[in-house]
């Protein structure tokens, strides 16, 4: 069994890589927000929904591989979520909203809610499970107090 990795044992390269992954998450969130109303001719092309799913699965898993702590895993997803909400949902000073309503409204919801759901599932599923107790450890375990 390997010892748990602490934040101190990651090293400078690991933290710089995590910073790069967080910057990639911010850029991906900006592009995904801007490409929501993407049309090919008169047809809405929801390619940004697929990009959102891929982003929120790949970046937390890469972060987990580089910095195997819970904070490292969550960081790219939180950056993505903050940028999408801050850039896409909040009203601009001139009254505009980046994530549109109307015809591409379902794509806006799929990016927001689908991205948040997929990112949350990825982060939760990447948490390592506690090791199982052996039969001997179960036998010598203290009985519950009454």
PDB file of N, CA and C in Angstrom, residues 60-140:
ATOM      1  N   UNK A  60     -10.460  17.619 -14.749  1.00  0.00           N
ATOM      2  CA  UNK A  60     -10.297  17.128 -13.373  1.00  0.00           C
ATOM      3  C   UNK A  60      -9.514  15.815 -13.286  1.00  0.00           C
ATOM      4  N   UNK A  61      -9.669  14.932 -14.268  1.00  0.00           N
ATOM      5  CA  UNK A  61      -8.910  13.687 -14.242  1.00  0.00           C
ATOM      6  C   UNK A  61      -7.421  13.936 -14.465  1.00  0.00           C
ATOM      7  N   UNK A  62      -7.096  14.854 -15.363  1.00  0.00           N
ATOM      8  CA  UNK A  62      -5.687  15.221 -15.556  1.00  0.00           C
ATOM      9  C   UNK A  62      -5.121  15.874 -14.302  1.00  0.00           C
ATOM     10  N   UNK A  63      -5.913  16.734 -13.686  1.00  0.00           N
ATOM     11  CA  UNK A  63      -5.461  17.380 -12.445  1.00  0.00           C
ATOM     12  C   UNK A  63      -5.256  16.353 -11.343  1.00  0.00           C
ATOM     13  N   UNK A  64      -6.114  15.342 -11.285  1.00  0.00           N
ATOM     14  CA  UNK A  64      -5.958  14.285 -10.281  1.00  0.00           C
ATOM     15  C   UNK A  64      -4.684  13.496 -10.509  1.00  0.00           C
ATOM     16  N   UNK A  65      -4.313  13.310 -11.783  1.00  0.00           N
ATOM     17  CA  UNK A  65      -3.084  12.582 -12.096  1.00  0.00           C
ATOM     18  C   UNK A  65      -1.843  13.404 -11.738  1.00  0.00           C
ATOM     19  N   UNK A  66      -1.932  14.715 -11.859  1.00  0.00           N
ATOM     20  CA  UNK A  66      -0.775  15.576 -11.604  1.00  0.00           C
ATOM     21  C   UNK A  66      -0.638  15.897 -10.116  1.00  0.00           C
ATOM     22  N   UNK A  67      -1.734  16.314  -9.500  1.00  0.00           N
ATOM     23  CA  UNK A  67      -1.747  16.667  -8.079  1.00  0.00           C
ATOM     24  C   UNK A  67      -2.809  15.791  -7.424  1.00  0.00           C
ATOM     25  N   UNK A  68      -2.425  14.638  -6.904  1.00  0.00           N
ATOM     26  CA  UNK A  68      -3.423  13.686  -6.402  1.00  0.00           C
ATOM     27  C   UNK A  68      -4.011  14.061  -5.041  1.00  0.00           C
ATOM     28  N   UNK A  69      -4.560  15.243  -4.972  1.00  0.00           N
ATOM     29  CA  UNK A  69      -5.282  15.686  -3.787  1.00  0.00           C
ATOM     30  C   UNK A  69      -6.677  16.115  -4.223  1.00  0.00           C
ATOM     31  N   UNK A  70      -7.565  16.216  -3.279  1.00  0.00           N
ATOM     32  CA  UNK A  70      -8.934  16.630  -3.615  1.00  0.00           C
ATOM     33  C   UNK A  70      -8.967  18.061  -4.133  1.00  0.00           C
ATOM     34  N   UNK A  71      -8.171  18.938  -3.547  1.00  0.00           N
ATOM     35  CA  UNK A  71      -8.119  20.319  -4.012  1.00  0.00           C
ATOM     36  C   UNK A  71      -7.606  20.438  -5.431  1.00  0.00           C
ATOM     37  N   UNK A  72      -6.628  19.626  -5.763  1.00  0.00           N
ATOM     38  CA  UNK A  72      -6.111  19.624  -7.127  1.00  0.00           C
ATOM     39  C   UNK A  72      -7.127  19.122  -8.131  1.00  0.00           C
ATOM     40  N   UNK A  73      -7.934  18.161  -7.725  1.00  0.00           N
ATOM     41  CA  UNK A  73      -8.956  17.621  -8.616  1.00  0.00           C
ATOM     42  C   UNK A  73     -10.081  18.619  -8.840  1.00  0.00           C
ATOM     43  N   UNK A  74     -10.459  19.316  -7.817  1.00  0.00           N
ATOM     44  CA  UNK A  74     -11.594  20.236  -7.890  1.00  0.00           C
ATOM     45  C   UNK A  74     -11.237  21.543  -8.597  1.00  0.00           C
ATOM     46  N   UNK A  75      -9.988  21.953  -8.546  1.00  0.00           N
ATOM     47  CA  UNK A  75      -9.589  23.285  -9.021  1.00  0.00           C
ATOM     48  C   UNK A  75     -10.000  23.597 -10.466  1.00  0.00           C
ATOM     49  N   UNK A  76      -9.697  22.745 -11.470  1.00  0.00           N
ATOM     50  CA  UNK A  76     -10.118  23.102 -12.832  1.00  0.00           C
ATOM     51  C   UNK A  76     -11.634  23.184 -12.990  1.00  0.00           C
ATOM     52  N   UNK A  77     -12.354  22.314 -12.305  1.00  0.00           N
ATOM     53  CA  UNK A  77     -13.812  22.354 -12.399  1.00  0.00           C
ATOM     54  C   UNK A  77     -14.375  23.628 -11.780  1.00  0.00           C
ATOM     55  N   UNK A  78     -13.846  24.041 -10.640  1.00  0.00           N
ATOM     56  CA  UNK A  78     -14.321  25.266  -9.991  1.00  0.00           C
ATOM     57  C   UNK A  78     -14.003  26.487 -10.855  1.00  0.00           C
ATOM     58  N   UNK A  79     -12.814  26.505 -11.451  1.00  0.00           N
ATOM     59  CA  UNK A  79     -12.461  27.619 -12.339  1.00  0.00           C
ATOM     60  C   UNK A  79     -13.421  27.659 -13.523  1.00  0.00           C
ATOM     61  N   UNK A  80     -13.708  26.507 -14.115  1.00  0.00           N
ATOM     62  CA  UNK A  80     -14.647  26.445 -15.244  1.00  0.00           C
ATOM     63  C   UNK A  80     -16.016  26.966 -14.827  1.00  0.00           C
ATOM     64  N   UNK A  81     -16.495  26.521 -13.664  1.00  0.00           N
ATOM     65  CA  UNK A  81     -17.821  26.911 -13.193  1.00  0.00           C
ATOM     66  C   UNK A  81     -17.908  28.408 -12.906  1.00  0.00           C
ATOM     67  N   UNK A  82     -16.881  28.956 -12.266  1.00  0.00           N
ATOM     68  CA  UNK A  82     -16.876  30.391 -11.956  1.00  0.00           C
ATOM     69  C   UNK A  82     -16.858  31.221 -13.234  1.00  0.00           C
ATOM     70  N   UNK A  83     -16.061  30.811 -14.210  1.00  0.00           N
ATOM     71  CA  UNK A  83     -15.983  31.577 -15.460  1.00  0.00           C
ATOM     72  C   UNK A  83     -17.292  31.492 -16.233  1.00  0.00           C
ATOM     73  N   UNK A  84     -17.901  30.318 -16.315  1.00  0.00           N
ATOM     74  CA  UNK A  84     -19.165  30.193 -17.047  1.00  0.00           C
ATOM     75  C   UNK A  84     -20.264  31.011 -16.376  1.00  0.00           C
ATOM     76  N   UNK A  85     -20.332  30.954 -15.065  1.00  0.00           N
ATOM     77  CA  UNK A  85     -21.368  31.731 -14.378  1.00  0.00           C
ATOM     78  C   UNK A  85     -21.060  33.229 -14.449  1.00  0.00           C
ATOM     79  N   UNK A  86     -19.817  33.593 -14.184  1.00  0.00           N
ATOM     80  CA  UNK A  86     -19.457  35.008 -14.201  1.00  0.00           C
ATOM     81  C   UNK A  86     -19.497  35.635 -15.582  1.00  0.00           C
ATOM     82  N   UNK A  87     -19.073  34.891 -16.591  1.00  0.00           N
ATOM     83  CA  UNK A  87     -19.006  35.435 -17.939  1.00  0.00           C
ATOM     84  C   UNK A  87     -20.306  35.216 -18.701  1.00  0.00           C
ATOM     85  N   UNK A  88     -20.938  34.088 -18.488  1.00  0.00           N
ATOM     86  CA  UNK A  88     -22.086  33.752 -19.311  1.00  0.00           C
ATOM     87  C   UNK A  88     -23.430  34.149 -18.751  1.00  0.00           C
ATOM     88  N   UNK A  89     -23.588  34.129 -17.449  1.00  0.00           N
ATOM     89  CA  UNK A  89     -24.913  34.323 -16.866  1.00  0.00           C
ATOM     90  C   UNK A  89     -25.122  35.747 -16.377  1.00  0.00           C
ATOM     91  N   UNK A  90     -24.118  36.321 -15.731  1.00  0.00           N
ATOM     92  CA  UNK A  90     -24.285  37.661 -15.180  1.00  0.00           C
ATOM     93  C   UNK A  90     -24.414  38.698 -16.292  1.00  0.00           C
ATOM     94  N   UNK A  91     -25.229  39.686 -16.053  1.00  0.00           N
ATOM     95  CA  UNK A  91     -25.499  40.720 -17.051  1.00  0.00           C
ATOM     96  C   UNK A  91     -24.293  41.637 -17.210  1.00  0.00           C
ATOM     97  N   UNK A  92     -23.953  41.921 -18.462  1.00  0.00           N
ATOM     98  CA  UNK A  92     -22.870  42.847 -18.770  1.00  0.00           C
ATOM     99  C   UNK A  92     -23.315  44.271 -18.432  1.00  0.00           C
ATOM    100  N   UNK A  93     -22.399  45.235 -18.322  1.00  0.00           N
ATOM    101  CA  UNK A  93     -22.790  46.612 -17.990  1.00  0.00           C
ATOM    102  C   UNK A  93     -23.760  47.234 -19.005  1.00  0.00           C
ATOM    103  N   UNK A  94     -23.674  46.824 -20.264  1.00  0.00           N
ATOM    104  CA  UNK A  94     -24.574  47.371 -21.272  1.00  0.00           C
ATOM    105  C   UNK A  94     -25.899  46.629 -21.347  1.00  0.00           C
ATOM    106  N   UNK A  95     -26.098  45.616 -20.493  1.00  0.00           N
ATOM    107  CA  UNK A  95     -27.363  44.898 -20.429  1.00  0.00           C
ATOM    108  C   UNK A  95     -27.372  43.580 -21.197  1.00  0.00           C
ATOM    109  N   UNK A  96     -26.270  43.228 -21.840  1.00  0.00           N
ATOM    110  CA  UNK A  96     -26.222  41.988 -22.608  1.00  0.00           C
ATOM    111  C   UNK A  96     -25.900  40.798 -21.707  1.00  0.00           C
ATOM    112  N   UNK A  97     -26.313  39.622 -22.145  1.00  0.00           N
ATOM    113  CA  UNK A  97     -25.986  38.371 -21.490  1.00  0.00           C
ATOM    114  C   UNK A  97     -25.331  37.492 -22.542  1.00  0.00           C
ATOM    115  N   UNK A  98     -24.207  36.859 -22.194  1.00  0.00           N
ATOM    116  CA  UNK A  98     -23.462  36.055 -23.165  1.00  0.00           C
ATOM    117  C   UNK A  98     -24.213  34.774 -23.514  1.00  0.00           C
ATOM    118  N   UNK A  99     -24.711  34.045 -22.517  1.00  0.00           N
ATOM    119  CA  UNK A  99     -25.469  32.828 -22.812  1.00  0.00           C
ATOM    120  C   UNK A  99     -26.885  33.234 -23.194  1.00  0.00           C
ATOM    121  N   UNK A 100     -27.265  32.982 -24.450  1.00  0.00           N
ATOM    122  CA  UNK A 100     -28.522  33.526 -24.954  1.00  0.00           C
ATOM    123  C   UNK A 100     -29.740  32.702 -24.545  1.00  0.00           C
ATOM    124  N   UNK A 101     -30.876  33.355 -24.620  1.00  0.00           N
ATOM    125  CA  UNK A 101     -32.164  32.698 -24.494  1.00  0.00           C
ATOM    126  C   UNK A 101     -32.716  32.498 -25.899  1.00  0.00           C
ATOM    127  N   UNK A 102     -33.992  32.339 -26.024  1.00  0.00           N
ATOM    128  CA  UNK A 102     -34.594  32.184 -27.342  1.00  0.00           C
ATOM    129  C   UNK A 102     -34.348  30.806 -27.925  1.00  0.00           C
ATOM    130  N   UNK A 103     -33.971  30.766 -29.211  1.00  0.00           N
ATOM    131  CA  UNK A 103     -33.783  29.494 -29.915  1.00  0.00           C
ATOM    132  C   UNK A 103     -32.669  28.630 -29.323  1.00  0.00           C
ATOM    133  N   UNK A 104     -31.471  29.162 -29.057  1.00  0.00           N
ATOM    134  CA  UNK A 104     -30.424  28.296 -28.494  1.00  0.00           C
ATOM    135  C   UNK A 104     -30.456  28.181 -26.979  1.00  0.00           C
ATOM    136  N   UNK A 105     -31.636  28.449 -26.381  1.00  0.00           N
ATOM    137  CA  UNK A 105     -31.725  28.437 -24.920  1.00  0.00           C
ATOM    138  C   UNK A 105     -31.421  27.059 -24.344  1.00  0.00           C
ATOM    139  N   UNK A 106     -31.841  25.996 -25.000  1.00  0.00           N
ATOM    140  CA  UNK A 106     -31.584  24.647 -24.467  1.00  0.00           C
ATOM    141  C   UNK A 106     -30.096  24.331 -24.479  1.00  0.00           C
ATOM    142  N   UNK A 107     -29.358  24.903 -25.429  1.00  0.00           N
ATOM    143  CA  UNK A 107     -27.909  24.703 -25.455  1.00  0.00           C
ATOM    144  C   UNK A 107     -27.264  25.443 -24.280  1.00  0.00           C
ATOM    145  N   UNK A 108     -27.768  26.618 -23.964  1.00  0.00           N
ATOM    146  CA  UNK A 108     -27.253  27.357 -22.808  1.00  0.00           C
ATOM    147  C   UNK A 108     -27.458  26.566 -21.528  1.00  0.00           C
ATOM    148  N   UNK A 109     -28.654  26.000 -21.365  1.00  0.00           N
ATOM    149  CA  UNK A 109     -28.929  25.192 -20.180  1.00  0.00           C
ATOM    150  C   UNK A 109     -28.090  23.920 -20.160  1.00  0.00           C
ATOM    151  N   UNK A 110     -27.886  23.317 -21.312  1.00  0.00           N
ATOM    152  CA  UNK A 110     -27.071  22.095 -21.378  1.00  0.00           C
ATOM    153  C   UNK A 110     -25.625  22.394 -20.999  1.00  0.00           C
ATOM    154  N   UNK A 111     -25.116  23.538 -21.406  1.00  0.00           N
ATOM    155  CA  UNK A 111     -23.748  23.909 -21.043  1.00  0.00           C
ATOM    156  C   UNK A 111     -23.651  24.157 -19.543  1.00  0.00           C
ATOM    157  N   UNK A 112     -24.579  24.926 -18.996  1.00  0.00           N
ATOM    158  CA  UNK A 112     -24.539  25.238 -17.566  1.00  0.00           C
ATOM    159  C   UNK A 112     -24.805  24.022 -16.686  1.00  0.00           C
ATOM    160  N   UNK A 113     -25.948  23.422 -16.872  1.00  0.00           N
ATOM    161  CA  UNK A 113     -26.347  22.335 -15.987  1.00  0.00           C
ATOM    162  C   UNK A 113     -25.623  21.040 -16.313  1.00  0.00           C
ATOM    163  N   UNK A 114     -25.467  20.745 -17.593  1.00  0.00           N
ATOM    164  CA  UNK A 114     -24.755  19.524 -17.980  1.00  0.00           C
ATOM    165  C   UNK A 114     -23.295  19.580 -17.585  1.00  0.00           C
ATOM    166  N   UNK A 115     -22.663  20.716 -17.788  1.00  0.00           N
ATOM    167  CA  UNK A 115     -21.265  20.866 -17.384  1.00  0.00           C
ATOM    168  C   UNK A 115     -21.081  20.755 -15.891  1.00  0.00           C
ATOM    169  N   UNK A 116     -21.996  21.367 -15.140  1.00  0.00           N
ATOM    170  CA  UNK A 116     -21.912  21.282 -13.679  1.00  0.00           C
ATOM    171  C   UNK A 116     -22.146  19.854 -13.195  1.00  0.00           C
ATOM    172  N   UNK A 117     -23.092  19.161 -13.806  1.00  0.00           N
ATOM    173  CA  UNK A 117     -23.382  17.787 -13.401  1.00  0.00           C
ATOM    174  C   UNK A 117     -22.231  16.845 -13.746  1.00  0.00           C
ATOM    175  N   UNK A 118     -21.719  16.944 -14.961  1.00  0.00           N
ATOM    176  CA  UNK A 118     -20.619  16.072 -15.389  1.00  0.00           C
ATOM    177  C   UNK A 118     -19.361  16.349 -14.570  1.00  0.00           C
ATOM    178  N   UNK A 119     -19.067  17.617 -14.312  1.00  0.00           N
ATOM    179  CA  UNK A 119     -17.902  17.959 -13.497  1.00  0.00           C
ATOM    180  C   UNK A 119     -18.023  17.444 -12.074  1.00  0.00           C
ATOM    181  N   UNK A 120     -19.206  17.565 -11.500  1.00  0.00           N
ATOM    182  CA  UNK A 120     -19.415  17.066 -10.142  1.00  0.00           C
ATOM    183  C   UNK A 120     -19.271  15.550 -10.076  1.00  0.00           C
ATOM    184  N   UNK A 121     -19.847  14.853 -11.035  1.00  0.00           N
ATOM    185  CA  UNK A 121     -19.735  13.393 -11.072  1.00  0.00           C
ATOM    186  C   UNK A 121     -18.283  12.970 -11.251  1.00  0.00           C
ATOM    187  N   UNK A 122     -17.550  13.670 -12.101  1.00  0.00           N
ATOM    188  CA  UNK A 122     -16.141  13.337 -12.318  1.00  0.00           C
ATOM    189  C   UNK A 122     -15.324  13.537 -11.050  1.00  0.00           C
ATOM    190  N   UNK A 123     -15.534  14.650 -10.371  1.00  0.00           N
ATOM    191  CA  UNK A 123     -14.781  14.920  -9.143  1.00  0.00           C
ATOM    192  C   UNK A 123     -15.115  13.892  -8.068  1.00  0.00           C
ATOM    193  N   UNK A 124     -16.388  13.599  -7.902  1.00  0.00           N
ATOM    194  CA  UNK A 124     -16.790  12.637  -6.872  1.00  0.00           C
ATOM    195  C   UNK A 124     -16.282  11.237  -7.187  1.00  0.00           C
ATOM    196  N   UNK A 125     -16.344  10.843  -8.445  1.00  0.00           N
ATOM    197  CA  UNK A 125     -15.908   9.482  -8.797  1.00  0.00           C
ATOM    198  C   UNK A 125     -14.394   9.325  -8.798  1.00  0.00           C
ATOM    199  N   UNK A 126     -13.653  10.413  -8.821  1.00  0.00           N
ATOM    200  CA  UNK A 126     -12.194  10.302  -8.823  1.00  0.00           C
ATOM    201  C   UNK A 126     -11.597  10.246  -7.424  1.00  0.00           C
ATOM    202  N   UNK A 127     -12.425  10.401  -6.393  1.00  0.00           N
ATOM    203  CA  UNK A 127     -11.943  10.313  -5.015  1.00  0.00           C
ATOM    204  C   UNK A 127     -11.628   8.847  -4.728  1.00  0.00           C
ATOM    205  N   UNK A 128     -10.424   8.559  -4.237  1.00  0.00           N
ATOM    206  CA  UNK A 128     -10.097   7.158  -3.961  1.00  0.00           C
ATOM    207  C   UNK A 128     -10.920   6.628  -2.794  1.00  0.00           C
ATOM    208  N   UNK A 129     -11.267   5.362  -2.902  1.00  0.00           N
ATOM    209  CA  UNK A 129     -12.049   4.729  -1.847  1.00  0.00           C
ATOM    210  C   UNK A 129     -11.142   4.324  -0.695  1.00  0.00           C
ATOM    211  N   UNK A 130     -11.722   4.228   0.464  1.00  0.00           N
ATOM    212  CA  UNK A 130     -10.974   3.779   1.639  1.00  0.00           C
ATOM    213  C   UNK A 130     -10.630   2.303   1.465  1.00  0.00           C
ATOM    214  N   UNK A 131      -9.449   1.888   1.903  1.00  0.00           N
ATOM    215  CA  UNK A 131      -9.090   0.479   1.747  1.00  0.00           C
ATOM    216  C   UNK A 131      -9.987  -0.408   2.583  1.00  0.00           C
ATOM    217  N   UNK A 132     -10.272  -1.573   2.061  1.00  0.00           N
ATOM    218  CA  UNK A 132     -11.118  -2.547   2.761  1.00  0.00           C
ATOM    219  C   UNK A 132     -10.342  -3.132   3.938  1.00  0.00           C
ATOM    220  N   UNK A 133     -11.046  -3.453   4.995  1.00  0.00           N
ATOM    221  CA  UNK A 133     -10.398  -4.084   6.135  1.00  0.00           C
ATOM    222  C   UNK A 133     -10.224  -5.576   5.853  1.00  0.00           C
ATOM    223  N   UNK A 134      -9.107  -6.103   6.268  1.00  0.00           N
ATOM    224  CA  UNK A 134      -8.884  -7.535   6.108  1.00  0.00           C
ATOM    225  C   UNK A 134      -9.716  -8.290   7.141  1.00  0.00           C
ATOM    226  N   UNK A 135      -9.810  -9.596   6.953  1.00  0.00           N
ATOM    227  CA  UNK A 135     -10.585 -10.410   7.882  1.00  0.00           C
ATOM    228  C   UNK A 135     -10.023 -10.325   9.299  1.00  0.00           C
ATOM    229  N   UNK A 136      -8.705 -10.259   9.404  1.00  0.00           N
ATOM    230  CA  UNK A 136      -8.073 -10.178  10.721  1.00  0.00           C
ATOM    231  C   UNK A 136      -8.398  -8.835  11.387  1.00  0.00           C
ATOM    232  N   UNK A 137      -8.375  -7.745  10.617  1.00  0.00           N
ATOM    233  CA  UNK A 137      -8.702  -6.444  11.178  1.00  0.00           C
ATOM    234  C   UNK A 137     -10.164  -6.390  11.611  1.00  0.00           C
ATOM    235  N   UNK A 138     -11.035  -7.028  10.867  1.00  0.00           N
ATOM    236  CA  UNK A 138     -12.438  -7.055  11.246  1.00  0.00           C
ATOM    237  C   UNK A 138     -12.636  -7.856  12.536  1.00  0.00           C
ATOM    238  N   UNK A 139     -11.861  -8.924  12.687  1.00  0.00           N
ATOM    239  CA  UNK A 139     -11.990  -9.756  13.874  1.00  0.00           C
ATOM    240  C   UNK A 139     -11.558  -9.005  15.129  1.00  0.00           C
ATOM    241  N   UNK A 140     -10.490  -8.232  15.045  1.00  0.00           N
ATOM    242  CA  UNK A 140      -9.970  -7.512  16.205  1.00  0.00           C
ATOM    243  C   UNK A 140     -10.541  -6.112  16.359  1.00  0.00           C
TER     244      UNK A 140
END
